[in-house]
mmCIF file of C-alpha atoms in Angstrom:
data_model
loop_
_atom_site.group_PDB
_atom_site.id
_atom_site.type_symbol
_atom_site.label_atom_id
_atom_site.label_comp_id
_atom_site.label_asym_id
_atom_site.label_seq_id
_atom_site.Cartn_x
_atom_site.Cartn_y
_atom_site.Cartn_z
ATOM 1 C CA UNK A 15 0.000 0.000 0.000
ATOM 2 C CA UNK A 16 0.819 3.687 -0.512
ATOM 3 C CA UNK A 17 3.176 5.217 2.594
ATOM 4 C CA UNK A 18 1.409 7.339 5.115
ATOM 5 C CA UNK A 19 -1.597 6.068 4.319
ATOM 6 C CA UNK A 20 -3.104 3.825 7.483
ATOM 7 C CA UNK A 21 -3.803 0.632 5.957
ATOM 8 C CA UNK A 22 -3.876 -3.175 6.885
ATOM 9 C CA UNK A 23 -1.132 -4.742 5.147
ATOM 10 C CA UNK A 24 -3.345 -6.376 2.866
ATOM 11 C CA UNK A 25 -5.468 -5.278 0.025
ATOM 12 C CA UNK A 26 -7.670 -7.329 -2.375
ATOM 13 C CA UNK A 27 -8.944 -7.060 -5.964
ATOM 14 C CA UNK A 28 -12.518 -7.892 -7.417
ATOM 15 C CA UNK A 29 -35.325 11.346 23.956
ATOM 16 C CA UNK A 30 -37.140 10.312 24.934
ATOM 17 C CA UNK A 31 -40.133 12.915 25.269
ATOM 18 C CA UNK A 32 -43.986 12.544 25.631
ATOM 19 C CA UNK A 33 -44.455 15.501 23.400
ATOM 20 C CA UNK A 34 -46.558 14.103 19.928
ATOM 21 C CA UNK A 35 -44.214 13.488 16.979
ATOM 22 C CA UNK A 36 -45.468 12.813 13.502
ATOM 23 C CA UNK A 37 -45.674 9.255 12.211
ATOM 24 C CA UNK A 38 -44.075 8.105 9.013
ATOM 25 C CA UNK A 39 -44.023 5.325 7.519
ATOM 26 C CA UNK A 40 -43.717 2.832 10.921
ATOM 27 C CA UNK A 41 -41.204 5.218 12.224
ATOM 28 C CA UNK A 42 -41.404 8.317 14.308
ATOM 29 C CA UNK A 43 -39.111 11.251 12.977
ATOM 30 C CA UNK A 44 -37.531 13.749 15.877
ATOM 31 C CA UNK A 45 -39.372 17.187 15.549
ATOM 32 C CA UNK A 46 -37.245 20.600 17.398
ATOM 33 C CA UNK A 47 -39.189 19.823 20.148
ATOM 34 C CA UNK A 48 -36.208 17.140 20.707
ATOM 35 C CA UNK A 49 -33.701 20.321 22.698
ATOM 36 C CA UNK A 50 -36.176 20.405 25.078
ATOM 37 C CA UNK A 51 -36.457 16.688 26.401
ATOM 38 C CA UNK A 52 -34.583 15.195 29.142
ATOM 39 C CA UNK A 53 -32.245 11.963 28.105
ATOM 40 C CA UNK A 54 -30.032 10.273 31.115
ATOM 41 C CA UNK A 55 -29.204 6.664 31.733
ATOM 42 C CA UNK A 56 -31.587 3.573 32.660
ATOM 43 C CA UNK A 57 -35.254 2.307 31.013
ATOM 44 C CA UNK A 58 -37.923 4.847 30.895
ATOM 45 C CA UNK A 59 -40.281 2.096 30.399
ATOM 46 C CA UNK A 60 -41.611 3.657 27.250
ATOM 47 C CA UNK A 61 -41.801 1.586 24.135
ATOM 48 C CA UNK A 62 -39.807 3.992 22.310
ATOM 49 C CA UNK A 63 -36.360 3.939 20.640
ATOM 50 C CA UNK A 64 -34.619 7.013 19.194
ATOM 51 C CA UNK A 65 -31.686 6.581 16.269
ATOM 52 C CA UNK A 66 -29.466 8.862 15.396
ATOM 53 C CA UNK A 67 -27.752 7.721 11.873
ATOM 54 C CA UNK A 68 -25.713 9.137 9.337
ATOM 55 C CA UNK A 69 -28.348 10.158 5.830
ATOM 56 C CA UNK A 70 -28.389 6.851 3.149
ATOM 57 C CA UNK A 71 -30.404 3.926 4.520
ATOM 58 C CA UNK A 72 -34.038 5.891 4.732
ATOM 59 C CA UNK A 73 -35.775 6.546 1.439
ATOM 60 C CA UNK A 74 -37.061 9.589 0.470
ATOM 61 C CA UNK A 75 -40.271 8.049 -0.679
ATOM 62 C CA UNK A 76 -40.471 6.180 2.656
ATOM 63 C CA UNK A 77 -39.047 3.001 1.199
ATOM 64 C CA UNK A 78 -35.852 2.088 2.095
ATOM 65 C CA UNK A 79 -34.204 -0.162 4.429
ATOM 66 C CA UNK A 80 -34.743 1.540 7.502
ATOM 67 C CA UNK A 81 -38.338 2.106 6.739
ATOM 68 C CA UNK A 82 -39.156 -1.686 6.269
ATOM 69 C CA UNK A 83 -36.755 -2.635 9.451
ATOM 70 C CA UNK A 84 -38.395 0.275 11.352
ATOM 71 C CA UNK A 85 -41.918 -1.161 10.207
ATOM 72 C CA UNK A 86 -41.325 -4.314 10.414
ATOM 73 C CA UNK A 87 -39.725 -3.706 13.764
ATOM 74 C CA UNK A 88 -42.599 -1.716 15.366
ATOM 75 C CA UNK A 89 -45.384 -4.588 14.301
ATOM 76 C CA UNK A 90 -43.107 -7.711 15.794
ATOM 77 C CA UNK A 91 -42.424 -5.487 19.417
ATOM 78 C CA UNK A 92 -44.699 -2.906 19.537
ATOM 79 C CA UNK A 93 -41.894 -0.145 20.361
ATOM 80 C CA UNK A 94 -41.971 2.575 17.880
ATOM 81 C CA UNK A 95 -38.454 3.860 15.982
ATOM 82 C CA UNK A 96 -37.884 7.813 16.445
ATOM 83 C CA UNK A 97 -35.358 8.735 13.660
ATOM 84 C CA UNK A 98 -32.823 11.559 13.202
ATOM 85 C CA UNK A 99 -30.445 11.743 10.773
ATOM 86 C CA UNK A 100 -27.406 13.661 9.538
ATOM 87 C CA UNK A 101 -23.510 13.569 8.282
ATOM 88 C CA UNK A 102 -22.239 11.248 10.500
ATOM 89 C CA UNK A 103 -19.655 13.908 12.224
ATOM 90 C CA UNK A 104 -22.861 16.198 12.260
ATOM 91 C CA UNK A 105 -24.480 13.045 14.444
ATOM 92 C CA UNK A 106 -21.539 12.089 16.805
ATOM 93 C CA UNK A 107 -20.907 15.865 17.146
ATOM 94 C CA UNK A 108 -24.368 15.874 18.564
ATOM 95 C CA UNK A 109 -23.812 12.419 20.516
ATOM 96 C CA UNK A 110 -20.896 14.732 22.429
ATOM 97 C CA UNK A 111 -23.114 17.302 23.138
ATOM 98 C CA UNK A 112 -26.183 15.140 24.935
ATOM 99 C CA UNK A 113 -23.376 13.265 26.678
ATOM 100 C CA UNK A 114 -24.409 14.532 30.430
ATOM 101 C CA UNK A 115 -27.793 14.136 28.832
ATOM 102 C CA UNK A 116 -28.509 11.172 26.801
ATOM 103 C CA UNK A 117 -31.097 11.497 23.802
ATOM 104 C CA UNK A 118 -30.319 8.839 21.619
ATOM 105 C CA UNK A 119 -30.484 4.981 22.080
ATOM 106 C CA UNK A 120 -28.467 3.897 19.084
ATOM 107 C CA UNK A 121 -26.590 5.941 16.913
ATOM 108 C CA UNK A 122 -25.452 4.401 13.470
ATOM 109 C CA UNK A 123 -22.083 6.270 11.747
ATOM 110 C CA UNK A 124 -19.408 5.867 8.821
ATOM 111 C CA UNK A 125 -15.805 5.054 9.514
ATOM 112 C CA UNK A 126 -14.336 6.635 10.840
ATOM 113 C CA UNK A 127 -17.089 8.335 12.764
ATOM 114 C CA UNK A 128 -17.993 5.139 14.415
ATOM 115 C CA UNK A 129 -14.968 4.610 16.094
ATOM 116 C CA UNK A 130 -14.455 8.224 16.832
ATOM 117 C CA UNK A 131 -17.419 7.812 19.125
ATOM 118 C CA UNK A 132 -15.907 4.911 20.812
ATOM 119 C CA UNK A 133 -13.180 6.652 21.484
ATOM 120 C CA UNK A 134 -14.453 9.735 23.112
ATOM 121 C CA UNK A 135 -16.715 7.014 25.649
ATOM 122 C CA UNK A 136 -20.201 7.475 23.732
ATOM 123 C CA UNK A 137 -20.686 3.935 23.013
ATOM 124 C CA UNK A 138 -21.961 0.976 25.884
ATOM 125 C CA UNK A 139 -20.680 -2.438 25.055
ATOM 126 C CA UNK A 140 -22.933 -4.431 23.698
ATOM 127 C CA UNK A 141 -22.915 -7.860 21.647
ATOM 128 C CA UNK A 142 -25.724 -8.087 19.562
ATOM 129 C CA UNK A 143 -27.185 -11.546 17.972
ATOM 130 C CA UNK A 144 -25.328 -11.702 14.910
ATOM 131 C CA UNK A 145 -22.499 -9.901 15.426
ATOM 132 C CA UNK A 146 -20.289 -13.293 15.467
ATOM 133 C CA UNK A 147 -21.543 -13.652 11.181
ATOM 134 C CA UNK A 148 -19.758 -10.152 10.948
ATOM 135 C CA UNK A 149 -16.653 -9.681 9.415
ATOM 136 C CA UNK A 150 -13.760 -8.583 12.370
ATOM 137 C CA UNK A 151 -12.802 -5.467 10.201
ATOM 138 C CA UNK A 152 -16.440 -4.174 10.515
ATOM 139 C CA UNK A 153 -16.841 -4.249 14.193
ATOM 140 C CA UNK A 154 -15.283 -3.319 17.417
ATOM 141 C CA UNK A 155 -13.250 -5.496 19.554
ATOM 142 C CA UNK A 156 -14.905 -4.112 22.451
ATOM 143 C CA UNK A 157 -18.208 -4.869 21.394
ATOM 144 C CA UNK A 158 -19.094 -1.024 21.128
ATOM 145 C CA UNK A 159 -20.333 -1.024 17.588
ATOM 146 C CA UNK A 160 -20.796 -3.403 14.620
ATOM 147 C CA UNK A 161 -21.615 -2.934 10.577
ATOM 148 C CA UNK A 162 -25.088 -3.412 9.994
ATOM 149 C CA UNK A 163 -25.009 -2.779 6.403
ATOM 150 C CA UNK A 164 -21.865 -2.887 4.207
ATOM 151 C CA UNK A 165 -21.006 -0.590 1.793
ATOM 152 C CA UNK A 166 -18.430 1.481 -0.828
ATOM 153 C CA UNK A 167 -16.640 4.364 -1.267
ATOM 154 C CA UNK A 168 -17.634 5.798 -5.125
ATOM 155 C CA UNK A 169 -18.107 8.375 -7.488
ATOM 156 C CA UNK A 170 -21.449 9.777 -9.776
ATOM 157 C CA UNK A 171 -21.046 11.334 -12.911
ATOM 158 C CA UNK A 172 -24.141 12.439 -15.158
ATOM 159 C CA UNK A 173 -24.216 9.914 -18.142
ATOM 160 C CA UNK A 174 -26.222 11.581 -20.510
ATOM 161 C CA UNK A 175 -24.142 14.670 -20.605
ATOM 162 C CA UNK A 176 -20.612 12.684 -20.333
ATOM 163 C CA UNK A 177 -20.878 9.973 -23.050
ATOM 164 C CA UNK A 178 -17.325 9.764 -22.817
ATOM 165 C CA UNK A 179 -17.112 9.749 -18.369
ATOM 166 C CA UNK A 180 -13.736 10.321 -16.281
ATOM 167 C CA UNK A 181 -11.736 7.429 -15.309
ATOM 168 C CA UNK A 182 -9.048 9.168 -13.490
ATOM 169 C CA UNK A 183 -8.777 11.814 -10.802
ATOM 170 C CA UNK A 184 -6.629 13.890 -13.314
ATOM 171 C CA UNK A 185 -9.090 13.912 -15.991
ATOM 172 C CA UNK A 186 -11.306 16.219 -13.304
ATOM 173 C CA UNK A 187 -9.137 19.075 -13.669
ATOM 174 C CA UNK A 188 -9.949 20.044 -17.156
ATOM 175 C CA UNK A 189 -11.745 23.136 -17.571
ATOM 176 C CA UNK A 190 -14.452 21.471 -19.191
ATOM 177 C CA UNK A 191 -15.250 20.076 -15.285
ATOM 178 C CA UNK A 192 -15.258 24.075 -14.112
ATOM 179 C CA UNK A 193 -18.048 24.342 -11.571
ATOM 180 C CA UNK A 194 -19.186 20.633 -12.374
ATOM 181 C CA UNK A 195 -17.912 19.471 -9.274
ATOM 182 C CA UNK A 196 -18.574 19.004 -5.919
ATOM 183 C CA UNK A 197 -18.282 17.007 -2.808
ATOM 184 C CA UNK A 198 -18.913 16.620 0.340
ATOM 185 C CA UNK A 199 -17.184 18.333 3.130
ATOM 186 C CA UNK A 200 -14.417 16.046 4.779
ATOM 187 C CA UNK A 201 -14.891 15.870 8.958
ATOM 188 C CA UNK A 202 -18.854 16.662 8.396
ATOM 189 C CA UNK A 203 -19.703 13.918 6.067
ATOM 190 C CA UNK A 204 -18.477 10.545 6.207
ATOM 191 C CA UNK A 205 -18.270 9.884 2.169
ATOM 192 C CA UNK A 206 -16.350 13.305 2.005
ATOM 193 C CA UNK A 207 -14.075 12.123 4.568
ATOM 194 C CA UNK A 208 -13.990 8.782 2.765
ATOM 195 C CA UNK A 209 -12.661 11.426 -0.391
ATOM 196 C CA UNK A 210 -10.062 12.469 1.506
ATOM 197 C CA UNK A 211 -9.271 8.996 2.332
ATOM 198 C CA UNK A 212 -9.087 7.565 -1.141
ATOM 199 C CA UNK A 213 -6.970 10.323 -2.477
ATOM 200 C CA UNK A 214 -4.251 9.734 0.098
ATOM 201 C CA UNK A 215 -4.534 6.182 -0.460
ATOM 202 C CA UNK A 216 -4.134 6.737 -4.362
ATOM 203 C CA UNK A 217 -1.660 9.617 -4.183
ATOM 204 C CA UNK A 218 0.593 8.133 -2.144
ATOM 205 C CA UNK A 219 0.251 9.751 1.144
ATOM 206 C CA UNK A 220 -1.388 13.067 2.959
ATOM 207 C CA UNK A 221 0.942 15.777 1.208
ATOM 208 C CA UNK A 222 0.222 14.511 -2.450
ATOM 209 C CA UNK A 223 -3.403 13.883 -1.875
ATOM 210 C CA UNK A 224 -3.833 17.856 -0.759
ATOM 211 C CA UNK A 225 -1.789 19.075 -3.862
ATOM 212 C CA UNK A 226 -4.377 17.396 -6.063
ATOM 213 C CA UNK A 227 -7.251 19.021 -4.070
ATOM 214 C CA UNK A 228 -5.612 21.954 -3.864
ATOM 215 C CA UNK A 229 -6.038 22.229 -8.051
ATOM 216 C CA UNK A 230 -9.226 20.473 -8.037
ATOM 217 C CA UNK A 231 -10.541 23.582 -6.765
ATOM 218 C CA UNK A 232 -10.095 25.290 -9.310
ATOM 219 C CA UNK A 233 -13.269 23.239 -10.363
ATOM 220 C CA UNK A 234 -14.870 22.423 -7.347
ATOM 221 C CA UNK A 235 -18.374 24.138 -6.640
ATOM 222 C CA UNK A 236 -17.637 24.605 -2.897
ATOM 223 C CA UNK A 237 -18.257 22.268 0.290
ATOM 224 C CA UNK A 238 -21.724 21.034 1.209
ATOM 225 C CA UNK A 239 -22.529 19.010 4.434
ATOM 226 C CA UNK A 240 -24.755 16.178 2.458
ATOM 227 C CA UNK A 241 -23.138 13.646 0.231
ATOM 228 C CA UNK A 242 -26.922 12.655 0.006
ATOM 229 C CA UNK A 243 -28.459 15.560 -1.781
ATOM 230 C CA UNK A 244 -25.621 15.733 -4.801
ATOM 231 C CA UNK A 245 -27.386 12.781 -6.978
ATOM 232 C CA UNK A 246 -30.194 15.069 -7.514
ATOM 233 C CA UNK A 247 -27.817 18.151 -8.877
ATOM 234 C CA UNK A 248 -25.940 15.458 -10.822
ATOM 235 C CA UNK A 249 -28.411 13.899 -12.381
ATOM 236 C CA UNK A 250 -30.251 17.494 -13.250
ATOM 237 C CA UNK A 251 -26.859 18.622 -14.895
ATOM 238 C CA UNK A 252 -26.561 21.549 -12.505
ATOM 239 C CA UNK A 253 -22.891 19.456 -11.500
ATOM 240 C CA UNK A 254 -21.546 16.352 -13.836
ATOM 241 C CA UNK A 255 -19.188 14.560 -11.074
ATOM 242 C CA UNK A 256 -19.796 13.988 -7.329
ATOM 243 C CA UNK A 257 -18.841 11.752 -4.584
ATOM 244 C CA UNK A 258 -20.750 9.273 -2.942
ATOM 245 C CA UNK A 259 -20.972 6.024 -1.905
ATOM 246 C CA UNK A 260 -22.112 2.322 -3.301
ATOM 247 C CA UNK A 261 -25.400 2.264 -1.738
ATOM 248 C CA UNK A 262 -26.729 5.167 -1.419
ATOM 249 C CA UNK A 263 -25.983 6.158 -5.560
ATOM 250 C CA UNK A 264 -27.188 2.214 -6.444
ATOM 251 C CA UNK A 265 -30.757 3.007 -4.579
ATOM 252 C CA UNK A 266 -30.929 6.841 -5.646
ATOM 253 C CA UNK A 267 -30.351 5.785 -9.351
ATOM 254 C CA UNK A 268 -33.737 3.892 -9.481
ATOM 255 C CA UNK A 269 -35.333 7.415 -9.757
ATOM 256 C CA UNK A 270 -32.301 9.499 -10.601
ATOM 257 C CA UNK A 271 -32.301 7.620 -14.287
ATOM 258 C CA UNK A 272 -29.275 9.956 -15.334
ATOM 259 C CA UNK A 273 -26.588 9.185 -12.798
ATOM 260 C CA UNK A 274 -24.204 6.610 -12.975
ATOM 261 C CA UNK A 275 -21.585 4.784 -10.354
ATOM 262 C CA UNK A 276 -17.349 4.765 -10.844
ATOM 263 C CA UNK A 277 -14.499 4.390 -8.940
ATOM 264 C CA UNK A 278 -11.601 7.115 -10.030
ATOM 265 C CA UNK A 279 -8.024 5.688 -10.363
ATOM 266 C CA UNK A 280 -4.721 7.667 -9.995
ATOM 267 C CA UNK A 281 -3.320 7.831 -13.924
ATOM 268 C CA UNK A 282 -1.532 4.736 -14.898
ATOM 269 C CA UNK A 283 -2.992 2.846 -11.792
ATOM 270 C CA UNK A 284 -6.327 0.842 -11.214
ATOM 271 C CA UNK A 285 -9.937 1.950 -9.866
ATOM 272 C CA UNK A 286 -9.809 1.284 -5.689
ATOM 273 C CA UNK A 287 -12.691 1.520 -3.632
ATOM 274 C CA UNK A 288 -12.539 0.808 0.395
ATOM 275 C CA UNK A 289 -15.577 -0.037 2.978
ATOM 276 C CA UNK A 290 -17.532 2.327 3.783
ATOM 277 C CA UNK A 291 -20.206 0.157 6.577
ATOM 278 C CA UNK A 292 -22.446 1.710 8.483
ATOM 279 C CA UNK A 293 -21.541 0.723 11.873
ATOM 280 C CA UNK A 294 -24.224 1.401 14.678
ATOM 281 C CA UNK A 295 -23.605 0.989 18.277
ATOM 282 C CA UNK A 296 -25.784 1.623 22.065
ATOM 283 C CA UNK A 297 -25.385 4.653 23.320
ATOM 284 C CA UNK A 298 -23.765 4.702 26.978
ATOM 285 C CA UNK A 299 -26.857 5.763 29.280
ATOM 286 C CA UNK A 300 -28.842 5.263 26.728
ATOM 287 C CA UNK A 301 -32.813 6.381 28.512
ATOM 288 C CA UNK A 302 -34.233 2.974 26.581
ATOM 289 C CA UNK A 303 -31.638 1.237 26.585
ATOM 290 C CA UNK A 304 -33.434 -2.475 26.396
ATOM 291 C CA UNK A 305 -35.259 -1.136 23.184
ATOM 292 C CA UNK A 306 -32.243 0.153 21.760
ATOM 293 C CA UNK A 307 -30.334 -3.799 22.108
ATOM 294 C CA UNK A 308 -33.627 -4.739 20.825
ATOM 295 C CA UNK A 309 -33.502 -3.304 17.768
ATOM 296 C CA UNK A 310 -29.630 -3.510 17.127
ATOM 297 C CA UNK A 311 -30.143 -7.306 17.515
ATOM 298 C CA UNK A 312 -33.009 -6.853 15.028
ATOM 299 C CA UNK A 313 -31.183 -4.983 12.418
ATOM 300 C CA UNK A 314 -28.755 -8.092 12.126
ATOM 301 C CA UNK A 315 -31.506 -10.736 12.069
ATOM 302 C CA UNK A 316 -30.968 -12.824 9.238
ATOM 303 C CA UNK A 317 -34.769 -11.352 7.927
ATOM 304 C CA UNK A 318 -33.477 -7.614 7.884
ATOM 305 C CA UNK A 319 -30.517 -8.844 5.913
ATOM 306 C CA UNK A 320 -31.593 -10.029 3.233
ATOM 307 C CA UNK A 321 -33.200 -6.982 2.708
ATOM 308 C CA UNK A 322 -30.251 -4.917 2.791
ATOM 309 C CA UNK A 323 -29.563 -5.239 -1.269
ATOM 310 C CA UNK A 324 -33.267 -6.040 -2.236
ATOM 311 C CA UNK A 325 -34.605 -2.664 -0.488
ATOM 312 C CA UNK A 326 -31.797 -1.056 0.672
ATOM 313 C CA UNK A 327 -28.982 -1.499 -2.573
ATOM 314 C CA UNK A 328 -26.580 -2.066 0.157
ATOM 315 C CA UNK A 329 -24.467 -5.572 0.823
ATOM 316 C CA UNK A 330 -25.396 -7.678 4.253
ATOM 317 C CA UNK A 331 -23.247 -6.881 7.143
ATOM 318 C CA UNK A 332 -23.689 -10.861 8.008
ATOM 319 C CA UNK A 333 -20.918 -12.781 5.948
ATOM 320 C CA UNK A 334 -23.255 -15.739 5.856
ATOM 321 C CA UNK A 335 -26.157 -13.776 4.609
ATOM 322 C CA UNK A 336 -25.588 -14.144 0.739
ATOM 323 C CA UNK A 337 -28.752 -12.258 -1.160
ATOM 324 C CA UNK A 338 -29.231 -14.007 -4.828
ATOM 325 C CA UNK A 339 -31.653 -10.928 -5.806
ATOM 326 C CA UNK A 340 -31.250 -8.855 -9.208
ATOM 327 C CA UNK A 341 -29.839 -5.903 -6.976
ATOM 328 C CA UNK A 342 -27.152 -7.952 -5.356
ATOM 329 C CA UNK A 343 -26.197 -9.079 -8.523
ATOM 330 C CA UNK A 344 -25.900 -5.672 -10.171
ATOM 331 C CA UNK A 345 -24.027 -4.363 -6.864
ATOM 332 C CA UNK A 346 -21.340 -7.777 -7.199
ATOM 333 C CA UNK A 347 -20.625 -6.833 -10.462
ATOM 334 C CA UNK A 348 -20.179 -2.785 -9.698
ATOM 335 C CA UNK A 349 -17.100 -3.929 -7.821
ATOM 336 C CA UNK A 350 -16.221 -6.426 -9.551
ATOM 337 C CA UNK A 351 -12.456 -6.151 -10.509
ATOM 338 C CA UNK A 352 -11.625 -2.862 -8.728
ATOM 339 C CA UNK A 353 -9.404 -3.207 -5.691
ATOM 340 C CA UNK A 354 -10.067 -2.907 -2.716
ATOM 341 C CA UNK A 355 -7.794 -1.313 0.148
ATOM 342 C CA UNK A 356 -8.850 -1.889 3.999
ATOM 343 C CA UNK A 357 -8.170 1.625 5.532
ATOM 344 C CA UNK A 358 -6.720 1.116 9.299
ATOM 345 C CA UNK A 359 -9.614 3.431 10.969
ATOM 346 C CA UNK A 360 -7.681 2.821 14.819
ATOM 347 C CA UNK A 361 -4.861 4.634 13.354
ATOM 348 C CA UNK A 362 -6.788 7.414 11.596
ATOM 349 C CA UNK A 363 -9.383 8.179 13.543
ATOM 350 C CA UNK A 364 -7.349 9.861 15.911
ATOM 351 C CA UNK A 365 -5.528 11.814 13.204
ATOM 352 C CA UNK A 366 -8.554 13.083 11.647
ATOM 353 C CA UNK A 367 -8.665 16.716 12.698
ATOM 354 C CA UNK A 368 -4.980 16.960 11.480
ATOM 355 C CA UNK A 369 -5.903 15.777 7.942
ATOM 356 C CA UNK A 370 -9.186 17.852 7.797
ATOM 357 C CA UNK A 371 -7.179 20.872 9.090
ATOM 358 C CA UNK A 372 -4.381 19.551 6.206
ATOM 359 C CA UNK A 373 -7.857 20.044 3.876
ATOM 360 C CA UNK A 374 -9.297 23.211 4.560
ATOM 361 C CA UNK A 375 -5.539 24.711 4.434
ATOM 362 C CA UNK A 376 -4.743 23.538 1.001
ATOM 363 C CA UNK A 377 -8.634 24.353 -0.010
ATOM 364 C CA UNK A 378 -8.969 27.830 1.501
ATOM 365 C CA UNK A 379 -12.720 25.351 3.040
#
């Protein structure tokens, strides 16, 4: 692998409150009447659970995986799902906030979000049911958090406007890509993080990586928290090229007819791509805690994940859960033959504010 780059040395080819909240879709979504209720540590005895989670695995029409696990969920147990979600350092920024005052039960984050809320004591340990199927790279040792849907780092581009689409990260400097571009803001999103990532991965290390940025914004459109809402401006035209990830571009490009998934490569090299799970953990005082193990263990039932390509264009956290469905074909052969790197998150996590510092100094961000 690339120096200064934290990697394994092996890479691969192929609130609780009793004030009314408005119902959707099986779930219950966290109104700004949230500030005002009281978290702390123990069972309420309500049959409530709040999740905080980083934007990708709700759909905006009300049907994506987390609104048929919610669903599904609330009919088995009768405890209702109240939902909040954000870029994943938006969401653990949050988590640090409540700490002396608990709101959420479960909060579900990108690498290497996830771990950064180990690390700073926000996470209970907790083994769910199903945790043992998951792969040892996608979960803590500590039993603080564990994937519960896999996924990719990638790249959108608008294919009826590029017949001819990038293939390398150079390419996006031309002028023709002048305010075509954007992505997500690295230490606020986790797929613009996962940018930064991949280009110090491919690059060859922190100091190359932030030279490229550097003249990539020349083209660049300017930082935006939500990796989430640049399908839509890519697949309008208003930008050609965007980050993203796997999942979330697979499932938005059912409607979004006009955007399509790639994996940039440094010039002369190969595509790469790197996992991007979602890993979800308990909350330390969680107020329903009980609910919140509930529906972790739930979420890695062998039921839910199946779903996770069929519903959710994601891949199973469970290595023994092996979908045969048209989407988890399509997704196999997305990947297929680009390689994959294994970032090491324990070593960067604690070096993120240095490399996001690194990226707003070379960006003027």
């Amino acid at each position: 692998m690339p120096r200064n780059v934290p990697n394994s040395p092996n890479s691969r080819t192929t609130r609780s409150c009793r004030t009314p909240l408005t119902a959707v879709a099986g779930s219950l979504v966290l109104t700004a009447s949230l500030a005002g209720c009281g978290g702390g540590s123990g069972d309420s005895g309500e049959r409530i659970v709040t999740v905080y989670s980083a934007d990708g695995l709700k759909g905006v029409d009300f049907d994506g995986w987390y609104d048929k696990v919610f669903a599904d969920f609330e009919d088995e147990t009768g405890i209702k799902v109240m939902y909040e979600e954000g870029g994943s350092g938006e969401m653990v920024d949050r988590a640090v906030r409540e700490k002396d005052d608990t709101r959420a039960d479960l909060i579900v984050a990108l690498p290497p979000y996830i771990q950064q809320a180990e690390r700073k004591g926000l996470l209970a340990s907790y083994d769910p049911k199903g945790a043992d199927r998951v792969h040892g790279s996608w979960k803590s040792v500590d039993n603080r958090w564990t994937s519960v849907v896999n996924n990719y780092f990638g790249f959108i581009y608008n294919k009826k406007e590029l017949t001819d689409p990038p293939a390398t990260w150079e390419e996006l400097l031309d002028a023709k890509y002048k305010d075509k571009i954007q992505y997500s803001t690295p230490g606020v999103a986790g797929d613009g993080t996962g940018l930064l990532i991949k280009a110090m991965n491919d690059f060859g290390g922190e100091k190359p990586a932030l030279e490229y940025l550097r003249k990539l914004e020349d083209n660049n459109v300017g930082p935006t928290p939500s990796t989430f809402k640049l399908a839509p401006k890519v697949d309008k035209g208003e930008i050609l090229v965007a980050n993203g990830d796997v999942q979330t571009n697979f499932e938005q490009s059912k409607t979004l007819s006009n955007i399509a998934i790639w994996f940039p490569a440094k010039e002369g090299g190969e595509p790469t791509t790197f996992a991007m799970y979602y890993g979800a953990g308990l909350m330390e005082g969680a107020p329903h805690s009980a609910n919140g193990k509930k529906l972790l263990d739930y979420m890695l039932t062998e039921k839910a994940q199946k779903q996770v390509s069929g519903i959710g264009g994601g891949f199973p956290a469970r290595t023994d859960v092996k979908p045969t469905d048209e989407n988890a074909i399509e997704l196999e052969k997305l990947i297929d033959g680009v390689t994959l790197f294994e970032p090491n998150w324990q070593k960067i996590e604690p070096s993120l504010d240095g490399y996001v510092d690194g990226w707003k100094s070379a960006t003027g961000n």
